[in-house]
Amino acid sequence: MTDPMVALSMLGLFILMVFLGFPIAFTLMAMGLGFGYYAYFDERRMWREHLRLPEDASWWDQASTWIDGWLNNRVFDLFINQSFTVMSNEVLTAVPLFLFMGYIVERANIVDRLFSTLNIASRRVPGSMGVAALITCALFATATGIVGAVVTLMGLLALPAMLKARYDSSFAAGIICAGGTLGILIPPSIMLIVYAAASNVSIVRLYSGALLPGLVLVGLYLAYVTGRAILQPSVAPRPRDEDIPDVPGLELLRMIATSFLPLALLILAVLGSILFGLATPTEAASIGALGGILLAFLYRSMSWGRLRESVYLTARTTAMVCWLFIGSYIFSSVFSYLGGEQVISEFVKGLDLSPVMFLIMAQLIIFLLGWPLEWSEIIIIFVPIFLPLLPHFGIDPLFFGVLVALNLQTSFLTPPMAMSAYYLKGIAPPEVRLTQIFAGCMPFLFCVILAMVLMYLAPGIVFYLPEMIYGS
């Protein structure tokens, strides 16, 4: 077998291991080290010291130099260097801080007040509970960026309220699942930080580029919810007094001031300081983490147990991301050294695709990968395969990154591995079946596809803010 054939078999074996359920980070490292040992095997270098030993050397010297020779392979140097590179990456430093901010906000009991307030404020809008749930999801997802946390918490809070108000269970479940996934697209998004680290795109420009597409997707979701409530009132009946109480104007303003404004100001402070160059993403994430702690104290929901749990979850998730990066860097370095990247590049270039056709092909592959894999694995492992091809097709990696972030919304909504649906099913009432949740997600899936089509037709949706703020 030639080296490129070994590289392609390496990729195929990895995909097989993923489907068999092996831990992805450690599978990447094991395969990178295993195939890397073959790729960097240099007999003269490895046993040079052993061959230089005199014939009367002791058995200990012979055994120790022989073992040292087995370990004297450059793949181990690669492993150490890549581990140091990941751990010292300044972009990734923002990941634990944003995660900590999200976990603190999640435990600050802000969401129940926010949903109640928005529910009352939008009671005269068609599908008012759905609209309130979507806006709450968007704000909460922006503050946390953790899909499972948003879907679970909103499923416990909003789903029973909508079912009690006689909402169609499939319609209500789709709203929560779709709204909960917005955190990986709308800045400050953990996913965009990971993409920036993998692609060397400026995280500041990436955040500004993703903001308008995120708002467009929220707008499409809201248009679908209100439109369907108007055309099919049975799925979202108008609220009764026992569902949503009538609150005087001054009391409603006080509720908005104490529930909506604090979280909105926290998000604006973090995002604004990044976009306008007042702070680096890491510094802004520090501000967000401190703001989350202050909010938790103001709402009297901070306790030692919640703080300890937030720190533990932050450390666990950060470790997962870091080990994925280390494994991916080793795997991709060996894959490229064996010539696998060049084979794929020449194959794609040989197809003579137009830029739009290449984008469609890449997004279709990422869409299919979203069935068995999570977004972190797709961004860290498979997206870098496409990145070297972007200059050939004249595609801006910023545009490609935002398109990928939009596409990965579908991985949480598409059966059979629609994680949002499974998160919601885990806490939903027994009468809400998984098939109903899947059916409720489908219209929102079409909204995502429509948003992607709009980005293809009008790339200015992505480039307008970066060019306005930072120039071309």
GROMACS .gro file of C-alpha atoms in nm:
model
  472
    1MET     CA    1   0.000   0.000   0.000
    2THR     CA    2   0.120   0.350  -0.081
    3ASP     CA    3   0.120   0.619   0.187
    4PRO     CA    4  -0.192   0.796   0.047
    5MET     CA    5  -0.379   0.463   0.053
    6VAL     CA    6  -0.274   0.417   0.416
    7ALA     CA    7  -0.404   0.769   0.489
    8LEU     CA    8  -0.742   0.697   0.332
    9SER     CA    9  -0.769   0.366   0.519
   10MET     CA   10  -0.686   0.562   0.834
   11LEU     CA   11  -0.982   0.794   0.769
   12GLY     CA   12  -1.214   0.504   0.689
   13LEU     CA   13  -1.110   0.316   1.003
   14PHE     CA   14  -1.175   0.626   1.212
   15ILE     CA   15  -1.529   0.661   1.074
   16LEU     CA   16  -1.589   0.292   1.150
   17MET     CA   17  -1.468   0.342   1.509
   18VAL     CA   18  -1.704   0.638   1.548
   19PHE     CA   19  -2.002   0.428   1.442
   20LEU     CA   20  -1.894   0.153   1.683
   21GLY     CA   21  -1.918   0.405   1.967
   22PHE     CA   22  -1.554   0.448   2.072
   23PRO     CA   23  -1.468   0.778   2.251
   24ILE     CA   24  -1.379   1.012   1.967
   25ALA     CA   25  -1.100   1.217   2.130
   26PHE     CA   26  -0.906   0.911   2.246
   27THR     CA   27  -0.974   0.728   1.918
   28LEU     CA   28  -0.819   1.022   1.731
   29MET     CA   29  -0.513   1.021   1.956
   30ALA     CA   30  -0.470   0.643   1.939
   31MET     CA   31  -0.501   0.633   1.561
   32GLY     CA   32  -0.280   0.938   1.520
   33LEU     CA   33  -0.008   0.778   1.734
   34GLY     CA   34  -0.049   0.436   1.574
   35PHE     CA   35  -0.042   0.547   1.211
   36GLY     CA   36   0.207   0.821   1.298
   37TYR     CA   37   0.447   0.560   1.434
   38TYR     CA   38   0.437   0.397   1.091
   39ALA     CA   39   0.460   0.730   0.906
   40TYR     CA   40   0.759   0.859   1.103
   41PHE     CA   41   0.934   0.524   1.144
   42ASP     CA   42   1.310   0.579   1.101
   43GLU     CA   43   1.516   0.273   1.190
   44ARG     CA   44   1.855   0.446   1.178
   45ARG     CA   45   1.739   0.728   1.407
   46MET     CA   46   1.555   0.507   1.653
   47TRP     CA   47   1.823   0.244   1.722
   48ARG     CA   48   2.129   0.459   1.660
   49GLU     CA   49   2.234   0.453   2.025
   50HIS     CA   50   2.164   0.081   2.056
   51LEU     CA   51   2.385  -0.003   1.756
   52ARG     CA   52   2.669   0.206   1.895
   53LEU     CA   53   2.693   0.000   2.213
   54PRO     CA   54   3.013  -0.207   2.252
   55GLU     CA   55   2.976  -0.583   2.234
   56ASP     CA   56   3.055  -0.622   2.603
   57ALA     CA   57   2.780  -0.381   2.716
   58SER     CA   58   2.568  -0.497   3.007
   59TRP     CA   59   2.223  -0.642   2.952
   60TRP     CA   60   2.075  -0.336   3.125
   61ASP     CA   61   2.239  -0.094   2.880
   62GLN     CA   62   2.127  -0.306   2.587
   63ALA     CA   63   1.767  -0.334   2.712
   64SER     CA   64   1.735   0.034   2.806
   65THR     CA   65   1.875   0.163   2.475
   66TRP     CA   66   1.654  -0.082   2.286
   67ILE     CA   67   1.342   0.047   2.470
   68ASP     CA   68   1.457   0.406   2.420
   69GLY     CA   69   1.487   0.327   2.050
   70TRP     CA   70   1.127   0.210   2.031
   71LEU     CA   71   1.018   0.536   2.194
   72ASN     CA   72   1.251   0.751   1.983
   73ASN     CA   73   0.988   0.813   1.716
   74ARG     CA   74   0.900   1.167   1.601
   75VAL     CA   75   0.527   1.100   1.649
   76PHE     CA   76   0.578   1.140   2.024
   77ASP     CA   77   0.746   1.477   1.964
   78LEU     CA   78   0.441   1.568   1.753
   79PHE     CA   79   0.208   1.465   2.036
   80ILE     CA   80   0.391   1.684   2.290
   81ASN     CA   81   0.414   1.985   2.056
   82GLN     CA   82   0.049   1.969   1.955
   83SER     CA   83  -0.061   1.933   2.318
   84PHE     CA   84   0.138   2.244   2.410
   85THR     CA   85   0.003   2.433   2.107
   86VAL     CA   86  -0.359   2.361   2.204
   87MET     CA   87  -0.313   2.438   2.573
   88SER     CA   88  -0.142   2.770   2.495
   89ASN     CA   89  -0.390   2.880   2.225
   90GLU     CA   90  -0.516   3.224   2.329
   91VAL     CA   91  -0.841   3.189   2.133
   92LEU     CA   92  -0.937   2.872   2.321
   93THR     CA   93  -0.880   3.047   2.655
   94ALA     CA   94  -1.222   3.208   2.611
   95VAL     CA   95  -1.394   2.867   2.599
   96PRO     CA   96  -1.391   2.785   2.975
   97LEU     CA   97  -1.487   3.143   3.064
   98PHE     CA   98  -1.789   3.147   2.831
   99LEU     CA   99  -1.885   2.800   2.952
  100PHE     CA  100  -1.864   2.913   3.314
  101MET     CA  101  -2.079   3.217   3.233
  102GLY     CA  102  -2.338   2.989   3.073
  103TYR     CA  103  -2.351   2.741   3.360
  104ILE     CA  104  -2.381   3.022   3.617
  105VAL     CA  105  -2.663   3.194   3.422
  106GLU     CA  106  -2.838   2.859   3.383
  107ARG     CA  107  -2.845   2.818   3.763
  108ALA     CA  108  -2.941   3.179   3.841
  109ASN     CA  109  -3.318   3.124   3.800
  110ILE     CA  110  -3.332   3.399   3.540
  111VAL     CA  111  -3.509   3.204   3.268
  112ASP     CA  112  -3.836   3.144   3.453
  113ARG     CA  113  -3.876   3.518   3.522
  114LEU     CA  114  -3.780   3.604   3.164
  115PHE     CA  115  -4.030   3.361   3.011
  116SER     CA  116  -4.310   3.480   3.239
  117THR     CA  117  -4.242   3.843   3.153
  118LEU     CA  118  -4.222   3.787   2.777
  119ASN     CA  119  -4.532   3.568   2.795
  120ILE     CA  120  -4.732   3.853   2.945
  121ALA     CA  121  -4.579   4.119   2.718
  122SER     CA  122  -4.665   3.926   2.398
  123ARG     CA  123  -5.009   3.795   2.500
  124ARG     CA  124  -5.187   3.978   2.214
  125VAL     CA  125  -4.950   3.841   1.948
  126PRO     CA  126  -5.067   3.528   1.760
  127GLY     CA  127  -4.893   3.226   1.911
  128SER     CA  128  -4.783   3.443   2.203
  129MET     CA  129  -4.646   3.158   2.415
  130GLY     CA  130  -4.446   3.024   2.123
  131VAL     CA  131  -4.309   3.372   2.050
  132ALA     CA  132  -4.216   3.420   2.417
  133ALA     CA  133  -4.051   3.077   2.428
  134LEU     CA  134  -3.848   3.147   2.112
  135ILE     CA  135  -3.724   3.488   2.232
  136THR     CA  136  -3.640   3.339   2.573
  137CYS     CA  137  -3.452   3.055   2.404
  138ALA     CA  138  -3.262   3.300   2.182
  139LEU     CA  139  -3.154   3.516   2.476
  140PHE     CA  140  -3.077   3.225   2.704
  141ALA     CA  141  -2.896   3.033   2.428
  142THR     CA  142  -2.688   3.343   2.354
  143ALA     CA  143  -2.590   3.369   2.720
  144THR     CA  144  -2.507   2.999   2.760
  145GLY     CA  145  -2.431   2.848   2.419
  146ILE     CA  146  -2.505   2.503   2.568
  147VAL     CA  147  -2.782   2.338   2.366
  148GLY     CA  148  -2.866   2.062   2.613
  149ALA     CA  149  -2.901   2.307   2.902
  150VAL     CA  150  -3.131   2.543   2.709
  151VAL     CA  151  -3.358   2.269   2.570
  152THR     CA  152  -3.382   2.092   2.905
  153LEU     CA  153  -3.455   2.404   3.108
  154MET     CA  154  -3.704   2.544   2.858
  155GLY     CA  155  -3.865   2.201   2.830
  156LEU     CA  156  -3.923   2.200   3.205
  157LEU     CA  157  -4.046   2.559   3.206
  158ALA     CA  158  -4.225   2.639   2.879
  159LEU     CA  159  -4.349   2.304   2.750
  160PRO     CA  160  -4.592   2.235   3.041
  161ALA     CA  161  -4.723   2.592   3.016
  162MET     CA  162  -4.788   2.558   2.641
  163LEU     CA  163  -4.951   2.217   2.679
  164LYS     CA  164  -5.173   2.357   2.956
  165ALA     CA  165  -5.272   2.642   2.720
  166ARG     CA  166  -5.392   2.375   2.469
  167TYR     CA  167  -5.099   2.415   2.227
  168ASP     CA  168  -5.038   2.130   1.985
  169SER     CA  169  -4.769   1.915   2.149
  170SER     CA  170  -4.571   1.871   1.827
  171PHE     CA  171  -4.577   2.245   1.755
  172ALA     CA  172  -4.469   2.333   2.110
  173ALA     CA  173  -4.189   2.075   2.111
  174GLY     CA  174  -4.053   2.200   1.779
  175ILE     CA  175  -4.036   2.557   1.911
  176ILE     CA  176  -3.827   2.455   2.212
  177CYS     CA  177  -3.594   2.226   2.016
  178ALA     CA  178  -3.529   2.486   1.745
  179GLY     CA  179  -3.490   2.776   1.987
  180GLY     CA  180  -3.249   2.580   2.204
  181THR     CA  181  -3.001   2.526   1.920
  182LEU     CA  182  -2.956   2.897   1.844
  183GLY     CA  183  -2.670   2.927   2.093
  184ILE     CA  184  -2.419   2.761   1.857
  185LEU     CA  185  -2.486   3.029   1.591
  186ILE     CA  186  -2.560   3.358   1.768
  187PRO     CA  187  -2.249   3.519   1.926
  188PRO     CA  188  -2.088   3.481   2.170
  189SER     CA  189  -2.091   3.121   2.051
  190ILE     CA  190  -1.853   2.849   2.172
  191MET     CA  191  -1.876   2.681   1.832
  192LEU     CA  192  -1.751   2.994   1.653
  193ILE     CA  193  -1.454   3.012   1.891
  194VAL     CA  194  -1.366   2.652   1.808
  195TYR     CA  195  -1.400   2.721   1.433
  196ALA     CA  196  -1.181   3.032   1.465
  197ALA     CA  197  -0.911   2.826   1.638
  198ALA     CA  198  -0.929   2.555   1.370
  199SER     CA  199  -0.931   2.793   1.071
  200ASN     CA  200  -0.724   3.093   1.194
  201VAL     CA  201  -1.013   3.326   1.112
  202SER     CA  202  -1.044   3.634   1.332
  203ILE     CA  203  -1.297   3.552   1.603
  204VAL     CA  204  -1.402   3.919   1.614
  205ARG     CA  205  -1.489   3.926   1.243
  206LEU     CA  206  -1.652   3.584   1.276
  207TYR     CA  207  -1.876   3.707   1.557
  208SER     CA  208  -1.980   4.015   1.362
  209GLY     CA  209  -2.041   3.802   1.050
  210ALA     CA  210  -2.261   3.554   1.235
  211LEU     CA  211  -2.480   3.812   1.408
  212LEU     CA  212  -2.709   3.905   1.118
  213PRO     CA  213  -2.757   3.543   0.995
  214GLY     CA  214  -2.848   3.448   1.351
  215LEU     CA  215  -3.106   3.726   1.369
  216VAL     CA  216  -3.240   3.629   1.025
  217LEU     CA  217  -3.291   3.272   1.145
  218VAL     CA  218  -3.469   3.393   1.460
  219GLY     CA  219  -3.688   3.612   1.238
  220LEU     CA  220  -3.777   3.315   1.017
  221TYR     CA  221  -3.864   3.108   1.324
  222LEU     CA  222  -4.087   3.385   1.460
  223ALA     CA  223  -4.252   3.433   1.120
  224TYR     CA  224  -4.332   3.062   1.102
  225VAL     CA  225  -4.474   3.051   1.456
  226THR     CA  226  -4.695   3.359   1.416
  227GLY     CA  227  -4.795   3.265   1.060
  228ARG     CA  228  -4.901   2.917   1.155
  229ALA     CA  229  -5.088   3.050   1.462
  230ILE     CA  230  -5.285   3.281   1.230
  231LEU     CA  231  -5.352   3.022   0.960
  232GLN     CA  232  -5.414   2.730   1.197
  233PRO     CA  233  -5.539   2.873   1.531
  234SER     CA  234  -5.600   2.525   1.675
  235VAL     CA  235  -5.225   2.460   1.717
  236ALA     CA  236  -5.176   2.778   1.923
  237PRO     CA  237  -5.505   2.901   2.076
  238ARG     CA  238  -5.528   3.252   2.215
  239PRO     CA  239  -5.439   3.254   2.584
  240ARG     CA  240  -5.706   3.245   2.851
  241ASP     CA  241  -5.690   3.456   3.166
  242GLU     CA  242  -5.590   3.151   3.370
  243ASP     CA  243  -5.304   3.084   3.125
  244ILE     CA  244  -5.158   3.436   3.117
  245PRO     CA  245  -5.275   3.688   3.379
  246ASP     CA  246  -5.346   4.049   3.282
  247VAL     CA  247  -5.083   4.272   3.439
  248PRO     CA  248  -5.100   4.655   3.463
  249GLY     CA  249  -4.855   4.852   3.251
  250LEU     CA  250  -4.635   4.975   3.535
  251GLU     CA  251  -4.609   4.628   3.684
  252LEU     CA  252  -4.516   4.489   3.341
  253LEU     CA  253  -4.242   4.752   3.306
  254ARG     CA  254  -4.106   4.655   3.647
  255MET     CA  255  -4.103   4.288   3.545
  256ILE     CA  256  -3.917   4.373   3.224
  257ALA     CA  257  -3.665   4.584   3.416
  258THR     CA  258  -3.592   4.302   3.661
  259SER     CA  259  -3.592   4.004   3.423
  260PHE     CA  260  -3.527   4.103   3.061
  261LEU     CA  261  -3.290   4.400   3.097
  262PRO     CA  262  -3.022   4.242   3.323
  263LEU     CA  263  -2.964   3.945   3.091
  264ALA     CA  264  -2.985   4.163   2.779
  265LEU     CA  265  -2.733   4.410   2.924
  266LEU     CA  266  -2.497   4.126   3.013
  267ILE     CA  267  -2.510   3.992   2.656
  268LEU     CA  268  -2.469   4.341   2.506
  269ALA     CA  269  -2.175   4.416   2.735
  270VAL     CA  270  -1.996   4.096   2.636
  271LEU     CA  271  -2.077   4.110   2.265
  272GLY     CA  272  -2.038   4.487   2.231
  273SER     CA  273  -1.696   4.490   2.397
  274ILE     CA  274  -1.580   4.224   2.149
  275LEU     CA  275  -1.729   4.376   1.832
  276PHE     CA  276  -1.611   4.732   1.899
  277GLY     CA  277  -1.261   4.633   2.005
  278LEU     CA  278  -1.295   4.733   2.368
  279ALA     CA  279  -1.183   4.389   2.486
  280THR     CA  280  -1.048   4.066   2.345
  281PRO     CA  281  -1.284   3.765   2.343
  282THR     CA  282  -1.102   3.626   2.647
  283GLU     CA  283  -1.137   3.953   2.838
  284ALA     CA  284  -1.503   3.983   2.736
  285ALA     CA  285  -1.563   3.626   2.849
  286SER     CA  286  -1.412   3.719   3.186
  287ILE     CA  287  -1.655   4.012   3.207
  288GLY     CA  288  -1.941   3.775   3.121
  289ALA     CA  289  -1.838   3.523   3.386
  290LEU     CA  290  -1.819   3.796   3.650
  291GLY     CA  291  -2.152   3.939   3.531
  292GLY     CA  292  -2.313   3.596   3.555
  293ILE     CA  293  -2.194   3.562   3.916
  294LEU     CA  294  -2.329   3.911   4.002
  295LEU     CA  295  -2.665   3.827   3.841
  296ALA     CA  296  -2.685   3.507   4.042
  297PHE     CA  297  -2.619   3.705   4.362
  298LEU     CA  298  -2.875   3.972   4.269
  299TYR     CA  299  -3.139   3.705   4.208
  300ARG     CA  300  -3.036   3.538   4.537
  301SER     CA  301  -2.975   3.207   4.365
  302MET     CA  302  -2.602   3.171   4.422
  303SER     CA  303  -2.493   2.895   4.656
  304TRP     CA  304  -2.173   2.704   4.718
  305GLY     CA  305  -2.324   2.388   4.566
  306ARG     CA  306  -2.427   2.565   4.243
  307LEU     CA  307  -2.089   2.738   4.212
  308ARG     CA  308  -1.904   2.409   4.263
  309GLU     CA  309  -2.127   2.234   4.008
  310SER     CA  310  -2.069   2.512   3.753
  311VAL     CA  311  -1.691   2.490   3.798
  312TYR     CA  312  -1.700   2.110   3.762
  313LEU     CA  313  -1.912   2.119   3.444
  314THR     CA  314  -1.690   2.392   3.297
  315ALA     CA  315  -1.374   2.190   3.363
  316ARG     CA  316  -1.527   1.872   3.219
  317THR     CA  317  -1.650   2.037   2.898
  318THR     CA  318  -1.326   2.233   2.850
  319ALA     CA  319  -1.121   1.916   2.890
  320MET     CA  320  -1.337   1.746   2.627
  321VAL     CA  321  -1.278   2.031   2.378
  322CYS     CA  322  -0.903   2.041   2.446
  323TRP     CA  323  -0.854   1.665   2.407
  324LEU     CA  324  -1.059   1.674   2.087
  325PHE     CA  325  -0.828   1.945   1.952
  326ILE     CA  326  -0.515   1.753   2.052
  327GLY     CA  327  -0.642   1.431   1.896
  328SER     CA  328  -0.757   1.613   1.583
  329TYR     CA  329  -0.426   1.796   1.537
  330ILE     CA  330  -0.227   1.472   1.567
  331PHE     CA  331  -0.466   1.283   1.338
  332SER     CA  332  -0.474   1.557   1.072
  333SER     CA  333  -0.093   1.606   1.085
  334VAL     CA  334  -0.030   1.235   1.022
  335PHE     CA  335  -0.310   1.222   0.762
  336SER     CA  336  -0.155   1.514   0.575
  337TYR     CA  337   0.201   1.375   0.609
  338LEU     CA  338   0.090   1.048   0.448
  339GLY     CA  339  -0.063   1.241   0.157
  340GLY     CA  340  -0.430   1.193   0.236
  341GLU     CA  341  -0.510   1.564   0.227
  342GLN     CA  342  -0.348   1.599  -0.116
  343VAL     CA  343  -0.548   1.304  -0.253
  344ILE     CA  344  -0.877   1.457  -0.137
  345SER     CA  345  -0.776   1.800  -0.267
  346GLU     CA  346  -0.684   1.668  -0.612
  347PHE     CA  347  -1.003   1.460  -0.626
  348VAL     CA  348  -1.226   1.759  -0.547
  349LYS     CA  349  -1.039   1.988  -0.785
  350GLY     CA  350  -1.070   1.721  -1.055
  351LEU     CA  351  -1.448   1.735  -1.030
  352ASP     CA  352  -1.432   2.083  -1.189
  353LEU     CA  353  -1.699   2.225  -0.957
  354SER     CA  354  -1.811   2.585  -0.947
  355PRO     CA  355  -1.779   2.765  -0.609
  356VAL     CA  356  -2.153   2.730  -0.546
  357MET     CA  357  -2.149   2.359  -0.634
  358PHE     CA  358  -1.851   2.307  -0.401
  359LEU     CA  359  -2.033   2.488  -0.119
  360ILE     CA  360  -2.345   2.277  -0.173
  361MET     CA  361  -2.139   1.956  -0.177
  362ALA     CA  362  -1.949   2.055   0.140
  363GLN     CA  363  -2.265   2.157   0.324
  364LEU     CA  364  -2.440   1.835   0.220
  365ILE     CA  365  -2.150   1.630   0.362
  366ILE     CA  366  -2.158   1.830   0.687
  367PHE     CA  367  -2.537   1.788   0.702
  368LEU     CA  368  -2.497   1.409   0.675
  369LEU     CA  369  -2.215   1.406   0.931
  370GLY     CA  370  -2.450   1.580   1.171
  371TRP     CA  371  -2.653   1.261   1.205
  372PRO     CA  372  -2.393   1.051   1.391
  373LEU     CA  373  -2.158   1.326   1.519
  374GLU     CA  374  -2.177   1.631   1.745
  375TRP     CA  375  -2.085   1.978   1.623
  376SER     CA  376  -1.752   1.982   1.809
  377GLU     CA  377  -1.631   1.670   1.630
  378ILE     CA  378  -1.743   1.800   1.289
  379ILE     CA  379  -1.572   2.138   1.338
  380ILE     CA  380  -1.247   1.999   1.477
  381ILE     CA  381  -1.208   1.687   1.261
  382PHE     CA  382  -1.388   1.724   0.927
  383VAL     CA  383  -1.415   2.097   0.856
  384PRO     CA  384  -1.031   2.131   0.836
  385ILE     CA  385  -1.042   1.891   0.539
  386PHE     CA  386  -1.239   2.154   0.344
  387LEU     CA  387  -1.043   2.460   0.461
  388PRO     CA  388  -0.738   2.413   0.227
  389LEU     CA  389  -0.978   2.395  -0.070
  390LEU     CA  390  -1.141   2.733  -0.003
  391PRO     CA  391  -0.871   2.947  -0.174
  392HIS     CA  392  -0.899   2.732  -0.491
  393PHE     CA  393  -1.271   2.812  -0.516
  394GLY     CA  394  -1.232   3.174  -0.400
  395ILE     CA  395  -1.447   3.126  -0.089
  396ASP     CA  396  -1.391   3.338   0.220
  397PRO     CA  397  -1.336   3.115   0.526
  398LEU     CA  398  -1.547   3.358   0.729
  399PHE     CA  399  -1.845   3.301   0.500
  400PHE     CA  400  -1.782   2.926   0.506
  401GLY     CA  401  -1.768   2.925   0.888
  402VAL     CA  402  -2.098   3.108   0.928
  403LEU     CA  403  -2.256   2.877   0.673
  404VAL     CA  404  -2.129   2.573   0.867
  405ALA     CA  405  -2.264   2.717   1.194
  406LEU     CA  406  -2.602   2.764   1.029
  407ASN     CA  407  -2.591   2.415   0.879
  408LEU     CA  408  -2.509   2.255   1.214
  409GLN     CA  409  -2.844   2.375   1.347
  410THR     CA  410  -2.983   2.086   1.145
  411SER     CA  411  -2.769   1.827   1.328
  412PHE     CA  412  -2.972   1.893   1.644
  413LEU     CA  413  -3.307   1.876   1.463
  414THR     CA  414  -3.268   1.591   1.212
  415PRO     CA  415  -3.352   1.229   1.296
  416PRO     CA  416  -3.219   0.978   1.379
  417MET     CA  417  -2.964   1.162   1.599
  418ALA     CA  418  -3.156   1.484   1.669
  419MET     CA  419  -3.003   1.554   2.009
  420SER     CA  420  -3.243   1.841   2.087
  421ALA     CA  421  -3.535   1.601   2.047
  422TYR     CA  422  -3.376   1.348   2.283
  423TYR     CA  423  -3.294   1.620   2.539
  424LEU     CA  424  -3.658   1.729   2.532
  425LYS     CA  425  -3.799   1.376   2.538
  426GLY     CA  426  -3.599   1.307   2.854
  427ILE     CA  427  -3.798   1.565   3.052
  428ALA     CA  428  -4.126   1.588   2.854
  429PRO     CA  429  -4.456   1.441   2.981
  430PRO     CA  430  -4.513   1.078   2.876
  431GLU     CA  431  -4.792   1.172   2.636
  432VAL     CA  432  -4.544   1.368   2.418
  433ARG     CA  433  -4.400   1.103   2.189
  434LEU     CA  434  -4.059   1.120   2.023
  435THR     CA  435  -4.220   1.099   1.678
  436GLN     CA  436  -4.425   1.410   1.763
  437ILE     CA  437  -4.109   1.596   1.862
  438PHE     CA  438  -3.941   1.494   1.535
  439ALA     CA  439  -4.245   1.611   1.338
  440GLY     CA  440  -4.244   1.946   1.521
  441CYS     CA  441  -3.875   2.000   1.432
  442MET     CA  442  -3.923   1.951   1.055
  443PRO     CA  443  -4.071   2.297   0.972
  444PHE     CA  444  -3.786   2.465   1.160
  445LEU     CA  445  -3.543   2.252   0.959
  446PHE     CA  446  -3.687   2.407   0.642
  447CYS     CA  447  -3.640   2.753   0.800
  448VAL     CA  448  -3.269   2.673   0.843
  449ILE     CA  449  -3.242   2.560   0.480
  450LEU     CA  450  -3.420   2.880   0.371
  451ALA     CA  451  -3.173   3.088   0.574
  452MET     CA  452  -2.884   2.907   0.401
  453VAL     CA  453  -3.038   2.978   0.060
  454LEU     CA  454  -3.067   3.347   0.154
  455MET     CA  455  -2.698   3.349   0.245
  456TYR     CA  456  -2.610   3.196  -0.093
  457LEU     CA  457  -2.821   3.456  -0.275
  458ALA     CA  458  -2.714   3.751  -0.059
  459PRO     CA  459  -2.365   3.700   0.092
  460GLY     CA  460  -2.387   4.058   0.219
  461ILE     CA  461  -2.588   3.921   0.513
  462VAL     CA  462  -2.256   3.782   0.639
  463PHE     CA  463  -2.015   4.052   0.521
  464TYR     CA  464  -2.214   4.369   0.594
  465LEU     CA  465  -2.130   4.406   0.964
  466PRO     CA  466  -1.761   4.302   0.940
  467GLU     CA  467  -1.701   4.543   0.653
  468MET     CA  468  -1.896   4.825   0.821
  469ILE     CA  469  -1.711   4.790   1.153
  470TYR     CA  470  -1.363   4.679   1.045
  471GLY     CA  471  -1.343   4.761   0.673
  472SER     CA  472  -1.295   4.528   0.379
   0.00000   0.00000   0.00000
